[in-house]
Every structure is written in structure tokens, then in C-alpha cells.
Coordinates of C-alpha atoms in Angstrom, one line a residue:
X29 CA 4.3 -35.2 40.3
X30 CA 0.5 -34.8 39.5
X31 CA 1.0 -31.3 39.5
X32 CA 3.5 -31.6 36.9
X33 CA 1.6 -34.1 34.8
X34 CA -1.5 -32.1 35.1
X35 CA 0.5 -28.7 33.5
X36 CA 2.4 -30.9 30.7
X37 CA -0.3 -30.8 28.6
X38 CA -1.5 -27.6 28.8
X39 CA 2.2 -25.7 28.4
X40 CA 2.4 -28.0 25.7
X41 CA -0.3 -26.5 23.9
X42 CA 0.6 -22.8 25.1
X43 CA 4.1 -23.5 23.4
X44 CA 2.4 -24.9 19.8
X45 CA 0.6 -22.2 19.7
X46 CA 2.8 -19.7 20.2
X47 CA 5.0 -21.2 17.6
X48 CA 2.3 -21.8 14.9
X49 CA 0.3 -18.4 15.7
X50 CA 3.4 -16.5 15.3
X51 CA 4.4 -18.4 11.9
X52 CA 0.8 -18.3 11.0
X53 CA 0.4 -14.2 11.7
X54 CA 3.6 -13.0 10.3
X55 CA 3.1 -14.7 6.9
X56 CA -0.6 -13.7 6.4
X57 CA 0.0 -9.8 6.9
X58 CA 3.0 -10.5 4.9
X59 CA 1.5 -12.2 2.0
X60 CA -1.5 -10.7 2.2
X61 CA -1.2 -6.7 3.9
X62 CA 2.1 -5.8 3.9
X63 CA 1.1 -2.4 2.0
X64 CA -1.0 -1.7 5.1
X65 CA 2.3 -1.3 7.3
X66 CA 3.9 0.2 4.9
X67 CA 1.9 3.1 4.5
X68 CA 1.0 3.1 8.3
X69 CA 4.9 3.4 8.4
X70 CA 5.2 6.5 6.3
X71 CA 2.4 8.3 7.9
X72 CA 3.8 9.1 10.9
X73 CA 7.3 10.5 11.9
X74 CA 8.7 9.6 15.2
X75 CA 11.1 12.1 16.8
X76 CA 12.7 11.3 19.7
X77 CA 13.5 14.8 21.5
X78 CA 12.0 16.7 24.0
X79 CA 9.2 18.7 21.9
X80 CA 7.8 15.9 20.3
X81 CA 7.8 13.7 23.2
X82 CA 6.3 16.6 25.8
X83 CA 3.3 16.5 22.6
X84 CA 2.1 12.8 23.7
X85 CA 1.1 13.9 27.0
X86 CA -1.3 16.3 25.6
X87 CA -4.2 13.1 25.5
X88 CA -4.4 10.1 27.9
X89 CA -2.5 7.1 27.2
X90 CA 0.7 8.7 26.5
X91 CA 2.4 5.2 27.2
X92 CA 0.5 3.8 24.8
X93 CA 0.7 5.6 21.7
X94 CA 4.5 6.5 22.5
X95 CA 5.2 2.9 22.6
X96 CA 3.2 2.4 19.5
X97 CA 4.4 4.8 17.5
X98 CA 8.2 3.9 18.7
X99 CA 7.6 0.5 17.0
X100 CA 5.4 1.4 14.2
X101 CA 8.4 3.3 12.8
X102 CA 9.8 0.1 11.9
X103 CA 6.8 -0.8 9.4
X104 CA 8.5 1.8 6.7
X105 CA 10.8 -2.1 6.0
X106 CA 9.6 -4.5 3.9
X107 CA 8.9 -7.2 7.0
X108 CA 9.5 -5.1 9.8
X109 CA 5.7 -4.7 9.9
X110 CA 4.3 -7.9 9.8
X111 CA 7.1 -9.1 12.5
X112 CA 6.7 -6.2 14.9
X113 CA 3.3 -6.5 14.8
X114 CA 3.3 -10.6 15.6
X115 CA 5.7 -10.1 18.5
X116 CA 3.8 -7.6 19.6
X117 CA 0.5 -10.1 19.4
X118 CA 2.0 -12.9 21.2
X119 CA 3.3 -10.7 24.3
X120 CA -0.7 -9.7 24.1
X121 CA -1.8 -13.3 24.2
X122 CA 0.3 -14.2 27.1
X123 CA -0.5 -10.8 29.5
X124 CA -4.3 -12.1 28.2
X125 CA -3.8 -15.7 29.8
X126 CA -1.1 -14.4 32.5
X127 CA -4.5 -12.2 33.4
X128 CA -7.1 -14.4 33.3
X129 CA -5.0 -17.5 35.2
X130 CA -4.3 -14.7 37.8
X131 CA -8.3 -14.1 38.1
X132 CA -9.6 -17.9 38.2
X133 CA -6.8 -19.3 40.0
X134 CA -9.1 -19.7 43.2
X135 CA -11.4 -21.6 40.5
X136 CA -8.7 -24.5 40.3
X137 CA -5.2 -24.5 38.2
X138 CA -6.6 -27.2 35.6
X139 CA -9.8 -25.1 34.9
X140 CA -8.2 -21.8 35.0
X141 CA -5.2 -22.7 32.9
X142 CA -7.7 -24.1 29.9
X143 CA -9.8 -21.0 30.3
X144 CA -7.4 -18.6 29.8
X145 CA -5.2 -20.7 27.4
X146 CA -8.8 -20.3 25.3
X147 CA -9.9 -16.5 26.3
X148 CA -5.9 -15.4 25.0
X149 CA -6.1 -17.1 21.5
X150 CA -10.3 -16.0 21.1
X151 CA -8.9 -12.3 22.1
X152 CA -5.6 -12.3 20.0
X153 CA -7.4 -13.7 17.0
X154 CA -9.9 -10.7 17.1
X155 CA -7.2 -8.3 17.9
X156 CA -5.5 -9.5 14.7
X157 CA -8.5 -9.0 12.9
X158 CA -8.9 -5.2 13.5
X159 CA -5.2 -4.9 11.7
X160 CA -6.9 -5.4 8.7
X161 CA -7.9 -1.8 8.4
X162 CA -5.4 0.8 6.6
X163 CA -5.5 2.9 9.4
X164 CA -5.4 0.8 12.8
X165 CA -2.3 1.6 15.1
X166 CA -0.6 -0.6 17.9
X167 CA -1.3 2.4 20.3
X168 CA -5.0 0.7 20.7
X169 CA -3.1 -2.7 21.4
X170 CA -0.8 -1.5 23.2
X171 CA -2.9 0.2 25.4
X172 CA -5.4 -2.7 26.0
X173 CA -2.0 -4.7 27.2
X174 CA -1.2 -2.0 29.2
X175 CA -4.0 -2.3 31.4
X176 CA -3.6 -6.2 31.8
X177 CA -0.3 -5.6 32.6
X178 CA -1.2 -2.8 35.0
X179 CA -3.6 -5.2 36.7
X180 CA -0.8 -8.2 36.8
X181 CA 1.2 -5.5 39.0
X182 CA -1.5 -4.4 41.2
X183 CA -2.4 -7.9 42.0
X184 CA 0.9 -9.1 42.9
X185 CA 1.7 -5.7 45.0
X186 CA -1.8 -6.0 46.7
X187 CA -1.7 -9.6 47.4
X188 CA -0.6 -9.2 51.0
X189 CA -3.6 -7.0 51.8
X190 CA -6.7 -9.3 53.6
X191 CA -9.8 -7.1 53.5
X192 CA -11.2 -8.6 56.6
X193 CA -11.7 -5.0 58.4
X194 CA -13.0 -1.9 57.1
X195 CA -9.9 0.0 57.4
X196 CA -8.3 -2.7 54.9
X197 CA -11.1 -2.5 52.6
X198 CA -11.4 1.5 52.2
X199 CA -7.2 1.6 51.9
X200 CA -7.5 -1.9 49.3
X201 CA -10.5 0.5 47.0
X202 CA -8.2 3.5 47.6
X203 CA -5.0 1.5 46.1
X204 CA -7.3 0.1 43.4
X205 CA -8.8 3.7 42.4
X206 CA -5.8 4.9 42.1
X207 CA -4.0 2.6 39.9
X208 CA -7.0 2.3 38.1
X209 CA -6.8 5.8 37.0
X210 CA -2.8 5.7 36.8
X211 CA -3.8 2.7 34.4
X212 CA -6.1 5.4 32.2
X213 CA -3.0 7.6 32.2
X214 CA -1.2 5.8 31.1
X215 CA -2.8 3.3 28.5
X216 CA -6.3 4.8 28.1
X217 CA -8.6 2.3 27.8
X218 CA -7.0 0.4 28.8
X219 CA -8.0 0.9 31.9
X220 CA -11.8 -1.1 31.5
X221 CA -9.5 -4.2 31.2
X222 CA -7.9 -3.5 34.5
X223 CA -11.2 -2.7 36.2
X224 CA -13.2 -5.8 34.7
X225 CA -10.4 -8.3 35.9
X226 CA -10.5 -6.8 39.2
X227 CA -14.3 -7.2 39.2
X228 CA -14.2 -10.8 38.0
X229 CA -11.9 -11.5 40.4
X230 CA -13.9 -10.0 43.2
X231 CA -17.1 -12.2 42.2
X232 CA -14.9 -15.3 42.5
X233 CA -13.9 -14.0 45.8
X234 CA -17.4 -13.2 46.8
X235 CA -16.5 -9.9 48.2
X236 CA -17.6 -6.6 47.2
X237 CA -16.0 -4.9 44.5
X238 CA -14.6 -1.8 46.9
X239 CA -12.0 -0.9 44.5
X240 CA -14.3 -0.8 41.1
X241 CA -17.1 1.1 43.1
X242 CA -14.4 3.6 44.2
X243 CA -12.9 4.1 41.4
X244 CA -16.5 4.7 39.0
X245 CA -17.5 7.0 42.3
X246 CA -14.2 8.8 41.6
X247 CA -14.1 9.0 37.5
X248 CA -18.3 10.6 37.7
X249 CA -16.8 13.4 39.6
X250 CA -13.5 14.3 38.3
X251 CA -14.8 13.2 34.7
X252 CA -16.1 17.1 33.2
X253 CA -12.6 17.9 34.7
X254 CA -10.8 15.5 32.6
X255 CA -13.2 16.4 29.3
X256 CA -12.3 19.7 29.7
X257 CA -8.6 19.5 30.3
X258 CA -8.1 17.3 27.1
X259 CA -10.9 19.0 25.0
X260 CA -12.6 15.9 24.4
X261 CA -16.0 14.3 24.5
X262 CA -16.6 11.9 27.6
X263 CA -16.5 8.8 25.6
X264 CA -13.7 9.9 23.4
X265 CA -11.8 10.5 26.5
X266 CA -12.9 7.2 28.1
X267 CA -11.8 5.2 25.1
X268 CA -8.4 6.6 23.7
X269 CA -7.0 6.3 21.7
X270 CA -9.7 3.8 20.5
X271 CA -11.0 0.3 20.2
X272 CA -9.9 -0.3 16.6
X273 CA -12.0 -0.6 13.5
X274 CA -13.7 -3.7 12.0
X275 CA -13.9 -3.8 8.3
X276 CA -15.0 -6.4 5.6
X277 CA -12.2 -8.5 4.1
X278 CA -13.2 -7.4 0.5
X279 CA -13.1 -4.2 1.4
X280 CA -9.1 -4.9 2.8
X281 CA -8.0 -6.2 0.4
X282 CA -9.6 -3.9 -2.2
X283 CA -7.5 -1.0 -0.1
X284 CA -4.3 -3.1 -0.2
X285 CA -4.4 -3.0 -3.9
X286 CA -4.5 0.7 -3.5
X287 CA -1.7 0.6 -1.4
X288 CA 0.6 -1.5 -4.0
X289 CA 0.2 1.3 -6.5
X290 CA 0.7 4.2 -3.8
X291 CA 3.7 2.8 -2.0
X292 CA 5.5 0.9 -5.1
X293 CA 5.0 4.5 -6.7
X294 CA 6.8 6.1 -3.8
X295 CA 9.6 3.7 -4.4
X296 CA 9.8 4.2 -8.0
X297 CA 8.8 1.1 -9.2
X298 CA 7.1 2.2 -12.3
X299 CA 7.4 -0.3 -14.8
X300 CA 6.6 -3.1 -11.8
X301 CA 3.1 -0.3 -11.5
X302 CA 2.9 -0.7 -14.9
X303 CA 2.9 -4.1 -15.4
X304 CA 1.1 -5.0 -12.6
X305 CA -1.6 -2.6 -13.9
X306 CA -1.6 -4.6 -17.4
X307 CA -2.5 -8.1 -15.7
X308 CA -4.6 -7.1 -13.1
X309 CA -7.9 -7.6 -15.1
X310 CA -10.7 -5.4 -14.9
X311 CA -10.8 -4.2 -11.4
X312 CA -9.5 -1.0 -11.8
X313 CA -10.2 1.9 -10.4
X314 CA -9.2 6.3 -11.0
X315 CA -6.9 6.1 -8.3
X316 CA -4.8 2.8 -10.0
X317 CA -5.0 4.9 -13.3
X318 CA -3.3 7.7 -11.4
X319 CA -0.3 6.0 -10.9
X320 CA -0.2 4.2 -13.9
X321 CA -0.1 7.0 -16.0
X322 CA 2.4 9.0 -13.9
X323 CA 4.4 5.9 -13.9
X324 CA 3.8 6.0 -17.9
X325 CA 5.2 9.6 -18.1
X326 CA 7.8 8.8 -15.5
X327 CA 9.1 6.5 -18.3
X328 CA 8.5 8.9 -21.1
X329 CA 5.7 6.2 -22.6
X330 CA 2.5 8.0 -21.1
X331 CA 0.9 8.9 -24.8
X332 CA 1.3 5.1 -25.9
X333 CA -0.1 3.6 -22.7
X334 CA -3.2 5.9 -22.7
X335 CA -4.7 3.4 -25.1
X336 CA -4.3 0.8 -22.2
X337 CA -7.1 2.4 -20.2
X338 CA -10.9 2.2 -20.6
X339 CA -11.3 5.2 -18.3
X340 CA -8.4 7.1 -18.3
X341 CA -7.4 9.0 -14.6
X342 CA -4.6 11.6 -15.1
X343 CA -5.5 13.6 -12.2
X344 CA -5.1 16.6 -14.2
X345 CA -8.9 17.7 -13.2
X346 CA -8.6 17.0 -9.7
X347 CA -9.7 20.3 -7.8
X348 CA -8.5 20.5 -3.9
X349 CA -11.4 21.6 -1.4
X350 CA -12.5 20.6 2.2
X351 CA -14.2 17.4 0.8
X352 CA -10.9 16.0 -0.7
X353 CA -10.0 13.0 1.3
X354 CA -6.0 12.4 1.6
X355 CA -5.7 10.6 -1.2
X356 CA -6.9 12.7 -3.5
X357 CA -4.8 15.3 -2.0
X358 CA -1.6 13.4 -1.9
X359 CA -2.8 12.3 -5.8
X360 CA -2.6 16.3 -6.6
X361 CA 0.9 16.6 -4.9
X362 CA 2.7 13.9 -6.8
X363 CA 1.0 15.6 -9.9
X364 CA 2.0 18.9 -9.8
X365 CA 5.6 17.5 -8.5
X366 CA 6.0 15.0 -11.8
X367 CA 5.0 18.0 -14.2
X368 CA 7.7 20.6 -12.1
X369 CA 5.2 23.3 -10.7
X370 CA 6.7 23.2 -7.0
X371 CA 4.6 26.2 -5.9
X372 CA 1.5 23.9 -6.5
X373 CA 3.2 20.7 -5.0
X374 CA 4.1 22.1 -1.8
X375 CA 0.6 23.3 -1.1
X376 CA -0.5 19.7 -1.8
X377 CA 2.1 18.0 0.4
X378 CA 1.3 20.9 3.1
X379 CA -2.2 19.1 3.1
X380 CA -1.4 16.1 2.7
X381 CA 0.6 15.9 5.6
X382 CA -2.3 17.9 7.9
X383 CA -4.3 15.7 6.7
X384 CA -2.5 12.9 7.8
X385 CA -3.2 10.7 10.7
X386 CA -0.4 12.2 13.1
X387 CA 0.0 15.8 11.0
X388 CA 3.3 14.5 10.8
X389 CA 3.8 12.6 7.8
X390 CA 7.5 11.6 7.1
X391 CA 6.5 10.9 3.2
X392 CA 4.8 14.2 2.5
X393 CA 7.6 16.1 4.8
X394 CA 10.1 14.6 2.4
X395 CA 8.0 15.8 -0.3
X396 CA 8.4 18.9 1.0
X397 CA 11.9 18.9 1.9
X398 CA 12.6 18.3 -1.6
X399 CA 10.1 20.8 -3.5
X400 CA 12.2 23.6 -0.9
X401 CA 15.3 22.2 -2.5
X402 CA 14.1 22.7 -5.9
X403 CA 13.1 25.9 -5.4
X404 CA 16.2 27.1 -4.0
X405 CA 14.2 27.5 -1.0
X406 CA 17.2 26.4 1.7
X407 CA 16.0 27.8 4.8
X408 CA 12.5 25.9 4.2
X409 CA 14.3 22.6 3.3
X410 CA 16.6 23.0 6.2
X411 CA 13.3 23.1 8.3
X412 CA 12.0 19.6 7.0
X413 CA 15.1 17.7 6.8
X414 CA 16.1 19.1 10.7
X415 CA 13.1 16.9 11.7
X416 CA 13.6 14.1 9.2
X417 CA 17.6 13.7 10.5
X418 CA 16.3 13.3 14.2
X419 CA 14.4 10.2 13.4
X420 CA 15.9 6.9 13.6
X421 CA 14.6 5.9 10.4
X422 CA 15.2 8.9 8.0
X423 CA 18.3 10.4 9.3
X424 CA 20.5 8.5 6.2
X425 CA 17.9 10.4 4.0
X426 CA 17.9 13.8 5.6
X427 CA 21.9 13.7 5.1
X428 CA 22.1 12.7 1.6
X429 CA 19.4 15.8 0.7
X430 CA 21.4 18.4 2.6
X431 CA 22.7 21.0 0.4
X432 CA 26.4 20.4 1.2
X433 CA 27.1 16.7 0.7
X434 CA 24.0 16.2 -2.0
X435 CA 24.6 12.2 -3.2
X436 CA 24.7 12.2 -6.9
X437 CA 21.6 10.8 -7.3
X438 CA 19.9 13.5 -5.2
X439 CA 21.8 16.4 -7.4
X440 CA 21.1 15.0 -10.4
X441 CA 17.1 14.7 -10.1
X442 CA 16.8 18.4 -8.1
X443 CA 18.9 19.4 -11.8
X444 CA 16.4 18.3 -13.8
X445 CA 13.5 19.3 -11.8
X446 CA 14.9 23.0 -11.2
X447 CA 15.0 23.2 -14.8
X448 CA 11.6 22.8 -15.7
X449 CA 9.8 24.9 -13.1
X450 CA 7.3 27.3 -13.4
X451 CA 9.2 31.0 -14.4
X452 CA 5.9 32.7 -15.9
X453 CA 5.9 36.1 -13.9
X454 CA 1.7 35.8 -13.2
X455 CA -0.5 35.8 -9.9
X456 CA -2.2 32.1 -11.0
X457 CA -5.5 31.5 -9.1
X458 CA -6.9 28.2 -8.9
X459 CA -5.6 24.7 -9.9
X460 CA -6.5 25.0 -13.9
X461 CA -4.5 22.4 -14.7
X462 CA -4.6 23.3 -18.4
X463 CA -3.3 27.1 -17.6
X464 CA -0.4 25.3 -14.8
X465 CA 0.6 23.2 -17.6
X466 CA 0.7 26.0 -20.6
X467 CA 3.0 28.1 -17.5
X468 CA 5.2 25.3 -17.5
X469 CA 5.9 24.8 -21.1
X470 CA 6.2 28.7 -21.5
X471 CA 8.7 28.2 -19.1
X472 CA 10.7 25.3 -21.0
X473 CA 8.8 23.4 -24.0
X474 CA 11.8 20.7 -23.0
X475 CA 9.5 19.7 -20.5
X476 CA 8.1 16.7 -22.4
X477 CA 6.3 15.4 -19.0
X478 CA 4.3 18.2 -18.9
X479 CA 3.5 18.3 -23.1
X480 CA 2.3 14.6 -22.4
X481 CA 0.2 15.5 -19.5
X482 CA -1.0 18.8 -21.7
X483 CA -2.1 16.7 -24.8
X484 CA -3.4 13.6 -23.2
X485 CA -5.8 15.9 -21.0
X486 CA -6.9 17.3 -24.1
X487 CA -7.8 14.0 -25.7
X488 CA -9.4 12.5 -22.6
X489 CA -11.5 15.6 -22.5
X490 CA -12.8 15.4 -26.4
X491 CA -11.3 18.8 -26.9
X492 CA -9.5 18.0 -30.9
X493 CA -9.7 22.1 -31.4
X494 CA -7.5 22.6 -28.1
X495 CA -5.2 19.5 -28.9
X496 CA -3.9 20.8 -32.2
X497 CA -3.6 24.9 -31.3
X498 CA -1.5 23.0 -28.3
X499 CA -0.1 20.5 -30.2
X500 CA 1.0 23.1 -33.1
X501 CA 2.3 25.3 -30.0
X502 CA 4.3 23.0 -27.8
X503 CA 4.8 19.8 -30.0
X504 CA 5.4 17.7 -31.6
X505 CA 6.1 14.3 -29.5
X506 CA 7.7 11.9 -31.5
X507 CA 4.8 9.6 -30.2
X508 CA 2.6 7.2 -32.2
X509 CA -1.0 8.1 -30.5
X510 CA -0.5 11.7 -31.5
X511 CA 0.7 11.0 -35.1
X512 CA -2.8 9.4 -35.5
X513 CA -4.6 12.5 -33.7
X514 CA -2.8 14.7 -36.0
X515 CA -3.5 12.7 -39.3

């Protein structure tokens, strides 16, 4: 009965905050970064076949970023991020308290239970925190569970061994060594949780750490091997797939507004862009222009918005080189796909998606699979949408693009595209966006996207001379900014 009364309290704590953690998480990173999942979401394509799976054991932690990467493709939904990633917190929290009772229980059940009660929520709440930036994974949370998890195992499979002779001891730091580097397999780093519990444990014990010894002994010899099987540097290899990245608030949230316009853009949710851009204040900056005006021209209102903005960003003089981050590139790709010059958007979105975190990007690959499409370009889009129909997420998708059963929707917009693309017969060199757009209107001067984009570029750029020889050549837009220009 005392052991019961001494436990009531503390379960009863464990269950509260369980309860109002899990509320608590899920509706911050809902409220607050929900953009953040959602564009973790689309950078990464998981394929479930042979190939693609065979491609995780290339680096340590295979488990890990397997498993993450298996639920991460559930962020692309509107909740599914925020939810995943609080159930996936809470198992944390417990393997961190499940972990840390198991190493103090000789220390008392009372004193150990408190402890690791307070260790799991100090750990979870920092573990939380590293979610903040755009680019964090559950393959490094995964793979820190991992190892408690490992260690919960070893424990319990070990806990009939007494290390009284030597014998015992060399087989117990044998055992230990080698789940200790099973454990790095496995869940990379994972694998300095397992070894510091096992050491904690063996100072309570007051025995010498045989197993942590062994296994250090072990990983100084065999550790050029391993750096030179995974072509990585020592610590690199020690560490993956990484400890997770800690940036300012401000600076979060500053990329989550980012996000809103990227992602809502994707969707196309232009007028919400473009009133969200109209009552935002001040804050702005070239990248938020971006997708305001492309949501502008989206709507056919792009010369009457241009007023709107103090520093107007069309992304018409962005020039791709090895300093362009993947924004800017991905910027470029939705450009040159919005004006109709394919040839130019697929070597954006080919980029893009090597640029991307996984080099498997399902957003730019559906990019890609639709500038193929546009081109006529079968065999290519065949290519992209074989990989986007053996996902989970984007096989509905990859069916309603393929050429035999298009939906309406889908034949309608590759229609309109396929009629304004490029069909000037030149070898074009360099990203001129002036000369792209001139090919384009050549092509068809029904391309009133591309006249907008043309015109506006002219204005931003102070050239009146060029703006009327273009405006007299491709015009004129039945639009109030350029009746003034012309008057």
C-alpha cells in the first residue's frame, strides 16, 4: 500500500503532463509553424520500393532516417505535421524517463521516478525547440530515441548477467560493444545516449564501465574504416544524421512568413497571397513580392498591383549560378513556368530539386512532371510521375497527370500552357529575361502574362524608351498603370 501511495502522485503528474504537453505542442506548431511541416513535407519524396530503400543504408542510421522520413510524409496535410510530430515527442519523453528510472532505480523508486519525470520534460522541451528551424527532420529525434530504446533492450536482456568474475565482465563489455555499435547502425547518434546511460548506470553501480571502455577501444580502431566506407569526416560520421539546429525565435518566425507565401502559392491561393500581402504592414521582403506579383499576374491584375509595392520583386532579373540558394532557384522555376518558357523552367526545377534537402523533392518533381507534359515530352513525364505514383502520398496525383485519363482540370491548364510556349527557332544563351520574354510573345502576343511581366520589368527598371518600342510592339493591355505610362 505505501508503494502504491508513494507512485500515485507521481503517475499522476506523468499523466497531466502528457495530456497538457501534447495539447500544448500540437497547437503551438499549428498556430504558430505549420508552414515549417509543410514545406519539410514537400521536400522530400518517400518511395517505398527496393531502390529507394537499399539508398538509406548508404549512411549510418538507416533506421532512423527511414522511420523519419516514413512519417514526415504525412506533414504535406494541413495538421498531419504538428500531430505526427507531438506523438512522436511524447513516445520521446517517456523512452527519456523509461531510461533514466531504469539507470537510478538502485538510487530509490521515489528519487528516481522524480528525476526522470524532470530530465524527460527538460529534454522534450529542448527537443521541441530545435523544430523551430525550417529544415530540422525527425531522423535526428528519432535517432536519439533509438538509442534509449536500444539501451531499454540491452538492459533488460543483460540483467541476468552478475559481473562478479572476469569471464562475466569481458563477455558483459563484449555484449555492450556490440550493441553499442549495432545502436550507431542503426540510429546514429544515437548511440552516445546508449553509452552515457550505460556509464551513469555503471557509476551508480560502482563498477567499472567494461562495456563503454570496450566499445571507445573498439570505435578508435575501426573508426578510419568507417570514415572511409561512408566518405565522411569522423565527426560527421559520429553524429548522423545530426543534433538539430538552434535558431532565434525572430528569425522563425520571420522564415514562417516566407513559408505562407511559398506554400499558399503552391496551392494557388493567390488572392489569399494577395491579401495577406496588403495587410501585413511593412515587413516585406523581395521574396514576399515574388509571390505577390506572380499571384497578381496569376489573376490577370499584376500592372494595377505594381503600385502596391515600395520595392517591387518580379524575379525577372534573377540570374542562376552556384551562389543561388534554393529559394532563389525555385523563385526562377515558378517564373519561367507562369510566363510558359518550359525549357527554362525545367532547368530551374532540375535544381531546385538537387538542391533540395533529399535531392528528391516531390514539389519540384511535380514541377517537372508537368513542364514534360507541356512539352509533349511523354517519355520524360512518364519518368517523374512513375516515382510520384509509388508514393503513398502522391499516387492520386501522378494518376490524374497521366496522359490517358488527364482530369479536366489537368487538360485544361497543360491547354493553355502548351499554347503559349516558346516556338522561336534560336539557340538562346543565358537567362535574359527581357530576350525570354520578347521569344514568348513572338511566339503568341496572346500571352498577356508574359506582356505584363515584359512591361512591368521595363518600368521597374526606369527604361520609358524600352517600354513604349515594347508597348507599341506587343500591347496594348487594357490596364490603367500603362494608360498613364503611355499618356
Amino acid at each position: 500500500m505505501v508503494k502504491n501511495k508513494n507512485k500515485s502522485p507521481l503517475k499522476l503528474a506523468g499523466v497531466f503532463l502528457v495530456l497538457v504537453g501534447g495539447i500544448v505542442c500540437f497547437l503551438f506548431f499549428q498556430i504558430h509553424f505549420r508552414y515549417h511541416f509543410l514545406f519539410i513535407g514537400q521536400n522530400q519524396l518517400f518511395i517505398p520500393d527496393t531502390v529507394s530503400l537499399s539508398a538509406y543504408f548508404r549512411h549510418p542510421a538507416w533506421l532512423a532516417c527511414m522511420a523519419g522520413e516514413w512519417a514526415q510524409q504525412f506533414y504535406c496535410y494541413d495538421y498531419g505535421g504538428p500531430a505526427v510530430l507531438t506523438v512522436s515527442l511524447l513516445i520521446f519523453g517517456l523512452l527519456i524517463a523509461s531510461a533514466i528510472h531504469k539507470a537510478l532505480e538502485n538510487a530509490g523508486a521515489a528519487i528516481s521516478g522524480w528525476v526522470a519525470l524532470a530530465a524527460a520534460v527538460a529534454v522534450t522541451a529542448v527537443e521541441a525547440r530545435l523544430f523551430l528551424y525550417e529544415n530540422s527532420t525527425l531522423a535526428t529525434l528519432y535517432a536519439f530515441g533509438g538509442g534509449l530504446l536500444f539501451w531499454l533492450a540491452f538492459r533488460r536482456l543483460t540483467a541476468a548477467i552478475v559481473c562478479k568474475t572476469i569471464s562475466a565482465h569481458i563477455f558483459y563489455a563484449l555484449m555492450c560493444a556490440f550493441s553499442a555499435f549495432l545502436c550507431w547502425w542503426c540510429f546514429g547518434y544515437g548511440a552516445l545516449a546508449f553509452l552515457l546511460l550505460e556509464l551513469l548506470t555503471s557509476i551508480i553501480l560502482r563498477r567499472v564501465p567494461s562495456g563503454v571502455l570496450m566499445t571507445v577501444l573498439i570505435a578508435l580502431c575501426t573508426g578510419g574504416m568507417l570514415c572511409g566506407h561512408y566518405r565522411m569526416e569522423a565527426a560527421k560520421v559520429l553524429l548522423y544524421p545530426g543534433l538539430g539546429k538552434w535558431v532565434d525565435a525572430e528569425k522563425a518566425r520571420g522564415v514562417e512568413a516566407l513559408l505562407t507565401y511559398d506554400i499558399e502559392y503552391a496551392r494557388g491561393n493567390y488572392r489569399d497571397i494577395i491579401n495577406l500581402y496588403e495587410h501585413s504592414g511593412n515587413a516585406k521582403i523581395p521574396e514576399m513580392s515574388f509571390y505577390y506579383s506572380a499571384s497578381a499576374a496569376r489573376l490577370g491584375i499584376l500592372p494595377d498591383k505594381l503600385l502596391n509595392m515600395k520595392k517591387p520583386f518580379l524575379g525577372t532579373f534573377i540570374h542562376l549560378d552556384s551562389k543561388s540558394n534554393l529559394f532563389t532557384i525555385a523563385m526562377a522555376g515558378e517564373l519561367y513556368y507562369l510566363i510558359g518558357d518550359m525549357t527554362y523552367a525545367e532547368r530551374a526545377f532540375m535544381h531546385a530539386n538537387n538542391f533540395s534537402p533529399t535531392k528528391r523533392c516531390a514539389r519540384y518533381i511535380k514541377r517537372l512532371a508537368e513542364t514534360a507534359l507541356i512539352s509533349g515530352d511523354y517519355d520524360a513525364a512518364e519518368k517523374y510521375l512513375t516515382l510520384l505514383r509509388k508514393s503513398f502520398i502522391y499516387r492520386k496525383w501522378a494518376d490524374d497527370h497521366t496522359p490517358e485519363c488527364f482530369s479536366d482540370d489537368v487538360r485544361r491548364e497543360i491547354e493553355y500552357k502548351r499554347a503559349f510556349q516558346n516556338k522561336v527557332h534560336e539557340v538562346r544563351i543565358g537567362d535574359n529575361c527581357h530576350t525570354i520574354l520578347c521569344g514568348l510573345l513572338d511566339s503568341n502576343k496572346g500571352n498577356t502574362i508574359a506582356l505584363d511581366y515584359l512591361l512591368c520589368t521595363d518600368i521597374i527598371a526606369n527604361q520609358k524608351g524600352m517600354f513604349l518600342r515594347d508597348y507599341k510592339k506587343y500591347g496594348p493591355r487594357d490596364a490603367a498603370l500603362y494608360k498613364r505610362i503611355v499618356k
